[in-house]
PDB file of C-alpha atoms in Angstrom:
ATOM      1  CA  ASP A   1       0.004   0.359   0.137  1.00 48.00           C
ATOM      2  CA  ALA A   2       1.454   3.355  -1.402  1.00 70.00           C
ATOM      3  CA  ASP A   3      -0.101   5.083   1.972  1.00 91.00           C
ATOM      4  CA  VAL A   4       2.398   2.598   4.215  1.00 95.00           C
ATOM      5  CA  THR A   5       6.531   2.827   3.068  1.00 96.00           C
ATOM      6  CA  GLN A   6       8.955   1.165   4.159  1.00 97.00           C
ATOM      7  CA  THR A   7      12.875   1.848   4.013  1.00 97.00           C
ATOM      8  CA  PRO A   8      15.312   0.311   3.425  1.00 97.00           C
ATOM      9  CA  ARG A   9      13.098  -2.238   1.710  1.00 96.00           C
ATOM     10  CA  ASN A  10      16.380  -4.425   1.465  1.00 97.00           C
ATOM     11  CA  ARG A  11      19.461  -4.339   3.841  1.00 97.00           C
ATOM     12  CA  ILE A  12      22.031  -6.091   4.298  1.00 97.00           C
ATOM     13  CA  THR A  13      23.831  -6.142   7.848  1.00 96.00           C
ATOM     14  CA  LYS A  14      26.279  -8.289  10.371  1.00 97.00           C
ATOM     15  CA  THR A  15      26.107  -9.310  13.325  1.00 98.00           C
ATOM     16  CA  GLY A  16      26.439  -6.548  16.043  1.00 97.00           C
ATOM     17  CA  LYS A  17      25.729  -3.324  14.336  1.00 97.00           C
ATOM     18  CA  ARG A  18      22.876  -1.256  14.937  1.00 96.00           C
ATOM     19  CA  ILE A  19      19.942  -0.949  12.517  1.00 97.00           C
ATOM     20  CA  MET A  20      17.254   1.473  11.901  1.00 98.00           C
ATOM     21  CA  LEU A  21      14.220   0.413  10.130  1.00 98.00           C
ATOM     22  CA  GLU A  22      12.009   3.995   9.214  1.00 98.00           C
ATOM     23  CA  CYS A  23       7.963   3.399   8.176  1.00 98.00           C
ATOM     24  CA  SER A  24       6.298   6.240   7.765  1.00 97.00           C
ATOM     25  CA  GLN A  25       2.388   6.575   6.778  1.00 96.00           C
ATOM     26  CA  THR A  26       0.193   9.187   5.186  1.00 95.00           C
ATOM     27  CA  LYS A  27      -3.383   7.520   6.095  1.00 89.00           C
ATOM     28  CA  GLY A  28      -3.431   9.492   9.121  1.00 89.00           C
ATOM     29  CA  HIS A  29      -3.789   6.591  11.312  1.00 88.00           C
ATOM     30  CA  ASP A  30      -3.083   6.797  15.183  1.00 87.00           C
ATOM     31  CA  ARG A  31      -2.150   3.715  15.773  1.00 89.00           C
ATOM     32  CA  MET A  32       1.197   1.912  14.187  1.00 93.00           C
ATOM     33  CA  TYR A  33       2.824  -1.621  14.630  1.00 94.00           C
ATOM     34  CA  TRP A  34       5.594  -3.522  13.521  1.00 96.00           C
ATOM     35  CA  TYR A  35       5.778  -7.198  12.850  1.00 96.00           C
ATOM     36  CA  ARG A  36       8.480  -9.693  11.357  1.00 96.00           C
ATOM     37  CA  GLN A  37       7.693 -12.743   9.155  1.00 92.00           C
ATOM     38  CA  ASP A  38       8.901 -15.355   9.123  1.00 88.00           C
ATOM     39  CA  PRO A  39       9.425 -17.962   6.144  1.00 77.00           C
ATOM     40  CA  GLY A  40       6.520 -20.837   6.674  1.00 70.00           C
ATOM     41  CA  LEU A  41       4.676 -18.248   9.443  1.00 73.00           C
ATOM     42  CA  GLY A  42       2.523 -15.650   9.948  1.00 79.00           C
ATOM     43  CA  LEU A  43       3.316 -12.369  11.248  1.00 89.00           C
ATOM     44  CA  ARG A  44       4.808 -12.027  15.048  1.00 91.00           C
ATOM     45  CA  LEU A  45       3.601  -8.490  16.507  1.00 92.00           C
ATOM     46  CA  ILE A  46       6.544  -6.726  17.941  1.00 95.00           C
ATOM     47  CA  TYR A  47       5.747  -3.567  19.194  1.00 95.00           C
ATOM     48  CA  TYR A  48       3.205  -1.508  18.674  1.00 92.00           C
ATOM     49  CA  SER A  49       1.897   2.316  19.325  1.00 92.00           C
ATOM     50  CA  PHE A  50      -1.755   3.952  19.731  1.00 87.00           C
ATOM     51  CA  ASP A  51      -0.891   7.410  19.524  1.00 87.00           C
ATOM     52  CA  VAL A  52       3.000   9.415  19.629  1.00 90.00           C
ATOM     53  CA  LYS A  53       3.209   9.168  23.385  1.00 89.00           C
ATOM     54  CA  ASP A  54       2.362   5.410  23.535  1.00 91.00           C
ATOM     55  CA  ILE A  55       4.064   2.618  23.135  1.00 94.00           C
ATOM     56  CA  ASN A  56       4.058  -1.068  23.645  1.00 92.00           C
ATOM     57  CA  LYS A  57       5.621  -4.132  23.770  1.00 93.00           C
ATOM     58  CA  GLY A  58       4.730  -7.495  21.418  1.00 91.00           C
ATOM     59  CA  GLU A  59       5.382 -11.010  21.755  1.00 88.00           C
ATOM     60  CA  ILE A  60       8.634 -10.721  20.525  1.00 94.00           C
ATOM     61  CA  SER A  61      10.115  -7.498  21.993  1.00 95.00           C
ATOM     62  CA  ASP A  62      13.551  -8.287  22.598  1.00 96.00           C
ATOM     63  CA  GLY A  63      16.410  -6.810  21.001  1.00 96.00           C
ATOM     64  CA  TYR A  64      14.047  -4.507  19.514  1.00 97.00           C
ATOM     65  CA  SER A  65      12.850  -0.961  20.037  1.00 97.00           C
ATOM     66  CA  VAL A  66      11.343   1.409  18.892  1.00 98.00           C
ATOM     67  CA  SER A  67      10.924   5.165  18.566  1.00 97.00           C
ATOM     68  CA  ARG A  68       7.855   7.258  17.578  1.00 97.00           C
ATOM     69  CA  GLN A  69       8.553  10.767  16.211  1.00 92.00           C
ATOM     70  CA  ALA A  70       5.359  11.893  14.921  1.00 94.00           C
ATOM     71  CA  GLN A  71       2.127  10.766  13.781  1.00 94.00           C
ATOM     72  CA  ALA A  72       3.495   9.470  10.857  1.00 96.00           C
ATOM     73  CA  LYS A  73       6.707   7.812  11.804  1.00 97.00           C
ATOM     74  CA  PHE A  74       7.307   5.089  13.920  1.00 98.00           C
ATOM     75  CA  SER A  75      10.833   3.735  13.770  1.00 98.00           C
ATOM     76  CA  LEU A  76      12.244  -0.195  14.661  1.00 98.00           C
ATOM     77  CA  SER A  77      15.563  -0.412  15.615  1.00 98.00           C
ATOM     78  CA  LEU A  78      17.721  -3.265  16.121  1.00 97.00           C
ATOM     79  CA  GLU A  79      20.291  -2.180  18.938  1.00 92.00           C
ATOM     80  CA  SER A  80      22.971  -5.092  18.765  1.00 96.00           C
ATOM     81  CA  ALA A  81      22.158  -7.284  15.526  1.00 97.00           C
ATOM     82  CA  ILE A  82      22.168 -10.562  15.470  1.00 97.00           C
ATOM     83  CA  PRO A  83      21.609 -13.877  12.474  1.00 96.00           C
ATOM     84  CA  ASN A  84      18.013 -15.141  14.064  1.00 95.00           C
ATOM     85  CA  GLN A  85      16.570 -11.642  14.112  1.00 97.00           C
ATOM     86  CA  THR A  86      16.819 -12.363   9.643  1.00 96.00           C
ATOM     87  CA  ALA A  87      13.417 -11.824   8.338  1.00 96.00           C
ATOM     88  CA  LEU A  88      10.738  -9.981   6.738  1.00 96.00           C
ATOM     89  CA  TYR A  89       9.846  -6.779   8.668  1.00 98.00           C
ATOM     90  CA  PHE A  90       6.371  -5.286   7.924  1.00 97.00           C
ATOM     91  CA  CYS A  91       5.198  -1.915   8.899  1.00 96.00           C
ATOM     92  CA  ALA A  92       1.108  -1.259  10.048  1.00 94.00           C
ATOM     93  CA  THR A  93      -1.004   1.658  11.124  1.00 92.00           C
ATOM     94  CA  SER A  94      -4.913   1.119  11.745  1.00 86.00           C
ATOM     95  CA  LYS A  95      -7.943   3.436  12.701  1.00 77.00           C
ATOM     96  CA  PRO A  96      -8.475   4.544  16.457  1.00 61.00           C
ATOM     97  CA  GLY A  97     -10.987   2.984  18.307  1.00 54.00           C
ATOM     98  CA  ALA A  98     -10.586   0.170  16.127  1.00 49.00           C
ATOM     99  CA  THR A  99     -12.938  -2.573  17.402  1.00 50.00           C
ATOM    100  CA  GLY A 100     -14.187  -3.545  14.286  1.00 55.00           C
ATOM    101  CA  GLY A 101     -12.287  -6.177  12.524  1.00 55.00           C
ATOM    102  CA  GLY A 102      -9.723  -5.604   9.360  1.00 58.00           C
ATOM    103  CA  GLY A 103      -7.859  -2.196   9.254  1.00 67.00           C
ATOM    104  CA  GLN A 104      -4.730  -2.790   9.052  1.00 85.00           C
ATOM    105  CA  TYR A 105      -2.585  -1.076   6.540  1.00 88.00           C
ATOM    106  CA  PHE A 106       0.874  -2.717   5.514  1.00 92.00           C
ATOM    107  CA  GLY A 107       3.617  -1.428   4.004  1.00 95.00           C
ATOM    108  CA  PRO A 108       5.452  -3.019   1.271  1.00 94.00           C
ATOM    109  CA  GLY A 109       8.393  -4.679   3.813  1.00 96.00           C
ATOM    110  CA  THR A 110      11.762  -4.560   4.685  1.00 97.00           C
ATOM    111  CA  ARG A 111      14.278  -7.901   3.997  1.00 96.00           C
ATOM    112  CA  LEU A 112      16.762  -7.745   6.545  1.00 97.00           C
ATOM    113  CA  THR A 113      19.629  -9.853   6.516  1.00 97.00           C
ATOM    114  CA  VAL A 114      22.184 -10.537   9.187  1.00 97.00           C
ATOM    115  CA  THR A 115      25.343 -12.467   8.507  1.00 97.00           C
TER     116      THR A 115
ATOM    117  CA  GLY B   1      -1.644 -19.886  23.885  1.00 37.00           C
ATOM    118  CA  GLU B   2      -4.080 -19.260  22.498  1.00 41.00           C
ATOM    119  CA  SER B   3      -2.891 -19.754  18.230  1.00 47.00           C
ATOM    120  CA  VAL B   4      -4.371 -19.695  15.316  1.00 54.00           C
ATOM    121  CA  GLY B   5      -4.035 -23.125  12.153  1.00 50.00           C
ATOM    122  CA  LEU B   6      -4.306 -23.649   9.344  1.00 42.00           C
ATOM    123  CA  HIS B   7      -5.012 -26.849   7.911  1.00 45.00           C
ATOM    124  CA  LEU B   8      -3.187 -26.957   4.719  1.00 48.00           C
ATOM    125  CA  PRO B   9       0.020 -25.181   3.657  1.00 79.00           C
ATOM    126  CA  THR B  10      -0.754 -25.055  -0.528  1.00 91.00           C
ATOM    127  CA  LEU B  11      -3.773 -25.304  -2.407  1.00 93.00           C
ATOM    128  CA  SER B  12      -3.588 -25.568  -6.691  1.00 95.00           C
ATOM    129  CA  VAL B  13      -6.821 -25.196  -8.998  1.00 96.00           C
ATOM    130  CA  GLN B  14      -8.457 -24.135 -11.816  1.00 97.00           C
ATOM    131  CA  GLU B  15      -8.543 -20.942 -13.194  1.00 97.00           C
ATOM    132  CA  GLY B  16     -12.256 -20.428 -13.193  1.00 97.00           C
ATOM    133  CA  ASP B  17     -12.781 -23.164 -10.204  1.00 97.00           C
ATOM    134  CA  ASN B  18     -13.641 -22.379  -6.772  1.00 97.00           C
ATOM    135  CA  SER B  19     -11.301 -21.892  -4.605  1.00 97.00           C
ATOM    136  CA  ILE B  20     -11.685 -22.754  -0.666  1.00 96.00           C
ATOM    137  CA  ILE B  21      -8.524 -21.661   2.301  1.00 96.00           C
ATOM    138  CA  ASN B  22      -9.460 -22.928   5.488  1.00 93.00           C
ATOM    139  CA  CYS B  23      -8.714 -21.889   9.025  1.00 93.00           C
ATOM    140  CA  ALA B  24      -8.800 -23.148  12.578  1.00 91.00           C
ATOM    141  CA  TYR B  25      -8.699 -20.550  15.433  1.00 88.00           C
ATOM    142  CA  SER B  26      -8.449 -21.715  18.929  1.00 81.00           C
ATOM    143  CA  ASN B  27      -9.174 -18.255  20.863  1.00 83.00           C
ATOM    144  CA  SER B  28     -13.367 -18.153  21.486  1.00 83.00           C
ATOM    145  CA  ALA B  29     -13.191 -14.916  22.563  1.00 84.00           C
ATOM    146  CA  SER B  30     -11.499 -13.256  19.593  1.00 85.00           C
ATOM    147  CA  ASP B  31     -14.557 -10.788  18.475  1.00 84.00           C
ATOM    148  CA  TYR B  32     -13.129 -10.202  14.329  1.00 87.00           C
ATOM    149  CA  PHE B  33     -12.209 -12.645  11.470  1.00 91.00           C
ATOM    150  CA  ILE B  34      -9.741 -11.530   8.800  1.00 91.00           C
ATOM    151  CA  TRP B  35      -8.372 -12.674   5.753  1.00 93.00           C
ATOM    152  CA  TYR B  36      -5.373 -11.253   4.754  1.00 93.00           C
ATOM    153  CA  LYS B  37      -4.247 -12.078   0.696  1.00 95.00           C
ATOM    154  CA  GLN B  38       0.332 -11.597   0.434  1.00 93.00           C
ATOM    155  CA  GLU B  39       1.641 -11.439  -2.552  1.00 93.00           C
ATOM    156  CA  SER B  40       5.563 -11.970  -3.603  1.00 88.00           C
ATOM    157  CA  GLY B  41       7.015  -8.819  -2.817  1.00 85.00           C
ATOM    158  CA  LYS B  42       4.501  -7.077  -0.880  1.00 89.00           C
ATOM    159  CA  GLY B  43       2.847  -6.435   2.352  1.00 91.00           C
ATOM    160  CA  PRO B  44      -0.918  -8.079   3.277  1.00 92.00           C
ATOM    161  CA  GLN B  45      -3.887  -6.767   1.903  1.00 92.00           C
ATOM    162  CA  PHE B  46      -7.089  -6.824   3.702  1.00 89.00           C
ATOM    163  CA  ILE B  47      -9.688  -9.043   1.904  1.00 92.00           C
ATOM    164  CA  ILE B  48     -12.417  -9.114   4.375  1.00 92.00           C
ATOM    165  CA  ASP B  49     -13.346  -8.988   7.445  1.00 90.00           C
ATOM    166  CA  ILE B  50     -16.010 -11.340   9.460  1.00 92.00           C
ATOM    167  CA  ARG B  51     -17.685 -10.392  12.939  1.00 90.00           C
ATOM    168  CA  SER B  52     -17.922 -13.348  15.346  1.00 91.00           C
ATOM    169  CA  ASN B  53     -21.167 -12.854  15.655  1.00 93.00           C
ATOM    170  CA  MET B  54     -21.950 -13.906  12.255  1.00 94.00           C
ATOM    171  CA  ASP B  55     -22.082 -16.917  10.077  1.00 96.00           C
ATOM    172  CA  LYS B  56     -21.402 -15.518   6.578  1.00 97.00           C
ATOM    173  CA  ARG B  57     -20.227 -12.658   5.153  1.00 96.00           C
ATOM    174  CA  GLN B  58     -19.633 -11.857   1.000  1.00 96.00           C
ATOM    175  CA  GLY B  59     -17.590  -9.746  -0.771  1.00 93.00           C
ATOM    176  CA  GLN B  60     -17.149  -9.008  -3.612  1.00 92.00           C
ATOM    177  CA  ARG B  61     -15.825 -12.864  -5.319  1.00 96.00           C
ATOM    178  CA  VAL B  62     -15.061 -14.365  -1.651  1.00 97.00           C
ATOM    179  CA  THR B  63     -16.897 -15.656   0.916  1.00 97.00           C
ATOM    180  CA  VAL B  64     -16.105 -15.615   4.521  1.00 97.00           C
ATOM    181  CA  LEU B  65     -17.593 -18.174   6.583  1.00 97.00           C
ATOM    182  CA  LEU B  66     -17.717 -19.297  10.520  1.00 96.00           C
ATOM    183  CA  ASN B  67     -18.363 -22.492  12.418  1.00 95.00           C
ATOM    184  CA  LYS B  68     -17.752 -21.361  15.576  1.00 92.00           C
ATOM    185  CA  THR B  69     -19.166 -25.089  17.155  1.00 93.00           C
ATOM    186  CA  VAL B  70     -16.353 -26.600  15.812  1.00 93.00           C
ATOM    187  CA  LYS B  71     -14.010 -23.192  15.681  1.00 93.00           C
ATOM    188  CA  HIS B  72     -13.696 -23.042  12.037  1.00 94.00           C
ATOM    189  CA  LEU B  73     -12.730 -20.421   9.366  1.00 94.00           C
ATOM    190  CA  SER B  74     -12.748 -20.720   5.471  1.00 97.00           C
ATOM    191  CA  LEU B  75     -12.236 -18.221   2.870  1.00 97.00           C
ATOM    192  CA  GLN B  76     -13.912 -18.755  -0.294  1.00 98.00           C
ATOM    193  CA  ILE B  77     -12.909 -17.312  -3.501  1.00 98.00           C
ATOM    194  CA  ALA B  78     -15.412 -17.632  -6.444  1.00 97.00           C
ATOM    195  CA  ALA B  79     -13.933 -18.196 -10.247  1.00 97.00           C
ATOM    196  CA  THR B  80     -10.400 -17.933  -9.035  1.00 97.00           C
ATOM    197  CA  GLN B  81      -8.411 -16.449 -10.998  1.00 96.00           C
ATOM    198  CA  PRO B  82      -4.464 -16.024 -11.856  1.00 96.00           C
ATOM    199  CA  GLY B  83      -4.059 -13.267 -10.069  1.00 96.00           C
ATOM    200  CA  ASP B  84      -5.422 -14.681  -6.642  1.00 97.00           C
ATOM    201  CA  SER B  85      -1.832 -17.090  -6.348  1.00 97.00           C
ATOM    202  CA  ALA B  86      -0.945 -15.069  -3.447  1.00 95.00           C
ATOM    203  CA  VAL B  87      -0.196 -16.304   0.009  1.00 93.00           C
ATOM    204  CA  TYR B  88      -3.392 -16.625   2.733  1.00 95.00           C
ATOM    205  CA  PHE B  89      -3.630 -15.467   5.839  1.00 92.00           C
ATOM    206  CA  CYS B  90      -6.643 -15.721   8.360  1.00 92.00           C
ATOM    207  CA  ALA B  91      -6.077 -13.510  11.836  1.00 90.00           C
ATOM    208  CA  GLU B  92      -7.999 -13.069  14.505  1.00 88.00           C
ATOM    209  CA  LYS B  93      -8.850 -10.182  16.330  1.00 84.00           C
ATOM    210  CA  PHE B  94      -9.855  -9.533  20.205  1.00 75.00           C
ATOM    211  CA  ALA B  95     -10.576  -6.195  21.393  1.00 66.00           C
ATOM    212  CA  GLY B  96     -11.498  -6.629  25.199  1.00 61.00           C
ATOM    213  CA  GLY B  97     -10.679  -4.912  27.993  1.00 53.00           C
ATOM    214  CA  THR B  98      -7.313  -3.128  27.936  1.00 52.00           C
ATOM    215  CA  SER B  99      -6.694  -5.134  24.727  1.00 54.00           C
ATOM    216  CA  TYR B 100      -6.074  -2.769  21.622  1.00 59.00           C
ATOM    217  CA  GLY B 101      -7.321  -4.941  19.281  1.00 64.00           C
ATOM    218  CA  LYS B 102      -4.801  -7.592  18.550  1.00 70.00           C
ATOM    219  CA  LEU B 103      -4.562  -9.928  15.618  1.00 82.00           C
ATOM    220  CA  THR B 104      -3.157 -13.250  15.949  1.00 85.00           C
ATOM    221  CA  PHE B 105      -2.099 -14.440  12.285  1.00 87.00           C
ATOM    222  CA  GLY B 106      -1.865 -17.812  11.030  1.00 85.00           C
ATOM    223  CA  GLN B 107       1.034 -19.531   8.743  1.00 81.00           C
ATOM    224  CA  GLY B 108      -0.610 -18.986   5.946  1.00 88.00           C
ATOM    225  CA  THR B 109      -1.716 -21.283   2.782  1.00 92.00           C
ATOM    226  CA  ILE B 110       0.163 -20.631  -0.729  1.00 92.00           C
ATOM    227  CA  LEU B 111      -2.424 -20.612  -3.384  1.00 96.00           C
ATOM    228  CA  THR B 112      -2.069 -21.972  -7.055  1.00 96.00           C
ATOM    229  CA  VAL B 113      -3.733 -20.537 -10.148  1.00 96.00           C
ATOM    230  CA  HIS B 114      -3.350 -22.546 -12.843  1.00 95.00           C
ATOM    231  CA  PRO B 115      -4.491 -20.775 -16.251  1.00 91.00           C
TER     232      PRO B 115
END
C-alpha cells in the first residue's frame, strides 16, 4: 500500500551492528505496528503504538526498540543485530478505536539479513 | 497459548474453479476474524472480515464462513483467477478489556492458480 512506506526495502548487515528500519504513513492513522515474518510463519507483533506518547511491547520485543517520532513515523531499531533477526519486517497502521475487523494497512516490507 | 492455524499449507486450483481456504482458531473470545492476501514482495492486504456473531459474510467474489462450534473459518474464492495466486492468512482479533485489538495470524496457505 503506497500510503505506508518503509525504508530501506532491503538491508544486509553484520552481527553486532545497529540497524534502524523506518516507516512512514500518509493515512492519518494514530495506531502503528511493527511485525516480523519468518518463512512458513505468520506475522508476529514486535511493538505497537496507539499514538505519539504510547509505546507497547508485542509478542517478541526482545532485541528490538522503537521510536514514534510523529503520528506519521514509527521506527524500529535493532541495537545489536544477530543472525536470528534475519526476517521480513512489516509496518502497519490502523484507525483509532478500531474495534472492528480488518483495518490494518501494511507497508511493502523490509527484508533484513544479518550475517 | 492462543493460536490460529491452517489445515493446508498449499492449494492448487485451475482458473475458473472455486477455491476454499481453511483456518482453525482456538480463542473463542475473539471478536473478529480477518483474511489477508499477501502477494510476492508485498505486504498483507485486507480482503474481508467477519464479526464473531455472524456465520457468513460475502464480498466481491469472496465469502467468509465462520463455524464457532468447531472454531473453523474458511475463505471461499469464486471463479479463481491467476491474480488470486498468493499466500492467504487468517487472523483473529480480540478487542476486549485493555486490549488494543491484537491480531494473531495463522501460518498462511499458498494458493496457486493454473491457467
